[in-house]
């Protein structure tokens, strides 16, 4: 399932929120600021005293953790 499509499906969105609740920092906050706060990477990096590249990489890693979790959930359902 495509990541954006998962966010649009209510049940998948709820699972993602559940997983986000357990995700370690700074992944949880960076992902939340980017997706729900719609902040640019430069602003997110500035909040943490880091570069926009750091924010971009951290967001990518958070997204990968969520994608992996959703694959595991989908696999368990089959």
Coordinates of N, CA and C in Angstrom, one line a residue:
X1 N 0.8 -1.2 0.0 CA 0.0 0.0 0.0 C 0.9 1.2 0.0
X2 N 0.5 2.2 -0.8 CA 1.3 3.4 -0.9 C 1.1 4.2 0.4
X3 N 2.1 4.8 0.9 CA 2.1 5.5 2.2 C 1.0 6.6 2.3
X4 N 0.8 7.4 1.3 CA -0.2 8.5 1.3 C -1.6 7.9 1.3
X5 N -1.8 6.8 0.6 CA -3.1 6.1 0.6 C -3.4 5.6 2.0
X6 N -2.4 5.1 2.7 CA -2.6 4.5 4.0 C -3.0 5.6 5.0
X7 N -2.5 6.8 4.8 CA -2.9 7.9 5.7 C -4.4 8.3 5.4
X8 N -4.8 8.1 4.2 CA -6.2 8.5 3.8 C -7.2 7.5 4.3
X9 N -6.8 6.2 4.5 CA -7.7 5.2 5.0 C -7.8 5.3 6.5
X10 N -9.0 5.4 7.0 CA -9.1 5.7 8.5 C -8.5 4.7 9.4
X11 N -8.7 3.4 9.0 CA -8.2 2.3 9.9 C -6.6 2.3 9.8
X12 N -6.1 2.5 8.6 CA -4.6 2.5 8.5 C -4.1 3.8 9.2
X13 N -4.8 4.9 9.1 CA -4.3 6.1 9.7 C -4.3 5.9 11.2
X14 N -5.3 5.2 11.8 CA -5.3 5.0 13.2 C -4.1 4.1 13.6
X15 N -3.8 3.1 12.8 CA -2.7 2.2 13.1 C -1.4 3.0 13.1
X16 N -1.3 3.9 12.1 CA -0.1 4.8 12.0 C 0.0 5.7 13.3
X17 N -1.1 6.2 13.7 CA -1.1 7.1 14.9 C -0.7 6.2 16.1
X18 N -1.2 5.0 16.2 CA -0.8 4.1 17.3 C 0.7 3.9 17.3
X19 N 1.2 3.6 16.1 CA 2.7 3.3 16.0 C 3.5 4.6 16.4
X20 N 3.0 5.7 15.9 CA 3.7 7.0 16.2 C 3.8 7.2 17.7
X21 N 2.7 6.9 18.4 CA 2.7 7.0 19.8 C 3.8 6.3 20.5
X22 N 4.3 5.2 19.9 CA 5.3 4.4 20.5 C 6.7 4.7 19.9
X23 N 6.7 5.4 18.8 CA 8.0 5.7 18.1 C 8.9 6.6 19.0
X24 N 10.2 6.3 18.9 CA 11.2 7.0 19.7 C 11.4 8.4 19.1
X25 N 11.9 9.3 19.9 CA 12.3 10.6 19.5 C 13.6 10.5 18.9
X26 N 14.0 11.4 18.0 CA 13.3 12.5 17.4 C 12.4 12.1 16.2
X27 N 12.3 10.8 15.9 CA 11.6 10.4 14.7 C 10.1 10.8 14.8
X28 N 9.5 10.5 16.0 CA 8.1 10.9 16.2 C 7.8 12.3 16.0
X29 N 8.6 13.2 16.6 CA 8.3 14.6 16.5 C 8.6 15.2 15.1
X30 N 9.7 14.7 14.5 CA 10.0 15.2 13.1 C 9.0 14.8 12.1
X31 N 8.5 13.5 12.2 CA 7.4 13.1 11.3 C 6.2 13.9 11.6
X32 N 5.8 14.1 12.8 CA 4.6 14.8 13.1 C 4.7 16.2 12.6
X33 N 5.8 16.9 12.9 CA 5.9 18.3 12.4 C 5.9 18.4 10.9
X34 N 6.4 17.4 10.2 CA 6.4 17.5 8.8 C 5.1 17.2 8.2
X35 N 4.4 16.1 8.6 CA 3.2 15.6 8.0 C 2.0 16.4 8.5
X36 N 1.9 16.5 9.8 CA 0.7 17.2 10.4 C 0.9 18.7 10.6
X37 N 2.1 19.1 10.9 CA 2.4 20.5 11.0 C 2.7 21.2 9.7
X38 N 3.1 20.4 8.7 CA 3.4 20.9 7.4 C 4.6 21.9 7.4
X39 N 5.5 21.6 8.3 CA 6.7 22.5 8.4 C 7.7 22.1 7.4
X40 N 8.4 23.0 6.8 CA 9.5 22.7 5.9 C 10.7 22.1 6.7
X41 N 11.5 21.3 6.0 CA 12.7 20.7 6.7 C 13.6 21.7 7.3
X42 N 13.8 22.9 6.7 CA 14.6 23.9 7.3 C 14.1 24.3 8.7
X43 N 12.8 24.5 8.8 CA 12.3 24.9 10.1 C 12.4 23.8 11.1
X44 N 12.1 22.6 10.7 CA 12.2 21.4 11.6 C 13.7 21.3 12.1
X45 N 14.6 21.4 11.2 CA 16.0 21.4 11.6 C 16.4 22.5 12.6
X46 N 15.9 23.7 12.3 CA 16.1 24.8 13.2 C 15.6 24.6 14.6
X47 N 14.4 23.9 14.7 CA 13.8 23.6 16.0 C 14.7 22.7 16.9
X48 N 15.4 21.8 16.2 CA 16.3 20.9 16.9 C 17.8 21.4 16.9
X49 N 18.0 22.5 16.3 CA 19.4 23.0 16.3 C 20.2 22.2 15.3
X50 N 19.6 21.7 14.3 CA 20.3 20.8 13.3 C 20.0 21.4 11.9
X51 N 20.6 20.7 10.9 CA 20.4 21.2 9.5 C 19.1 20.7 8.9
X52 N 18.8 21.3 7.8 CA 17.6 20.7 7.1 C 17.9 19.3 6.5
X53 N 19.1 19.0 6.2 CA 19.5 17.7 5.8 C 19.2 16.7 6.9
X54 N 19.6 17.0 8.1 CA 19.3 16.2 9.3 C 17.8 15.9 9.4
X55 N 17.0 16.9 9.3 CA 15.6 16.8 9.4 C 15.0 15.9 8.3
X56 N 15.6 16.1 7.1 CA 15.1 15.3 5.9 C 15.5 13.8 6.1
X57 N 16.7 13.5 6.6 CA 17.1 12.1 6.8 C 16.3 11.5 8.0
X58 N 16.1 12.3 9.0 CA 15.3 11.8 10.2 C 13.9 11.5 9.8
X59 N 13.3 12.3 9.0 CA 11.9 12.1 8.5 C 11.9 10.9 7.6
X60 N 12.8 10.7 6.7 CA 12.9 9.5 5.8 C 13.0 8.3 6.7
X61 N 13.8 8.3 7.7 CA 14.0 7.1 8.6 C 12.7 6.8 9.3
X62 N 12.0 7.8 9.8 CA 10.7 7.7 10.5 C 9.7 7.0 9.5
X63 N 9.6 7.6 8.3 CA 8.7 7.1 7.3 C 9.0 5.6 7.0
X64 N 10.2 5.3 6.9 CA 10.6 3.9 6.6 C 10.2 2.9 7.8
X65 N 10.3 3.4 9.0 CA 9.9 2.6 10.2 C 8.4 2.4 10.1
X66 N 7.6 3.4 9.7 CA 6.2 3.3 9.6 C 5.8 2.3 8.5
X67 N 6.4 2.5 7.3 CA 6.2 1.6 6.2 C 6.4 0.2 6.6
X68 N 7.6 -0.1 7.3 CA 7.9 -1.4 7.7 C 6.8 -2.0 8.7
X69 N 6.4 -1.2 9.6 CA 5.4 -1.6 10.5 C 4.1 -1.9 9.8
X70 N 3.7 -1.1 8.8 CA 2.4 -1.3 8.1 C 2.5 -2.6 7.3
X71 N 3.7 -2.9 6.7 CA 3.9 -4.2 6.0 C 3.7 -5.3 6.9
X72 N 4.3 -5.2 8.1 CA 4.1 -6.3 9.1 C 2.7 -6.5 9.5
X73 N 2.0 -5.4 9.7 CA 0.5 -5.5 10.1 C -0.2 -6.1 8.9
X74 N 0.1 -5.7 7.7 CA -0.6 -6.3 6.5 C -0.3 -7.7 6.4
X75 N 0.9 -8.1 6.6 CA 1.3 -9.5 6.5 C 0.6 -10.4 7.6
X76 N 0.5 -9.9 8.8 CA -0.2 -10.6 9.8 C -1.7 -10.8 9.5
X77 N -2.3 -9.8 8.8 CA -3.7 -9.9 8.4 C -4.0 -10.9 7.3
X78 N -2.9 -11.3 6.6 CA -3.2 -12.3 5.5 C -3.0 -13.7 6.0

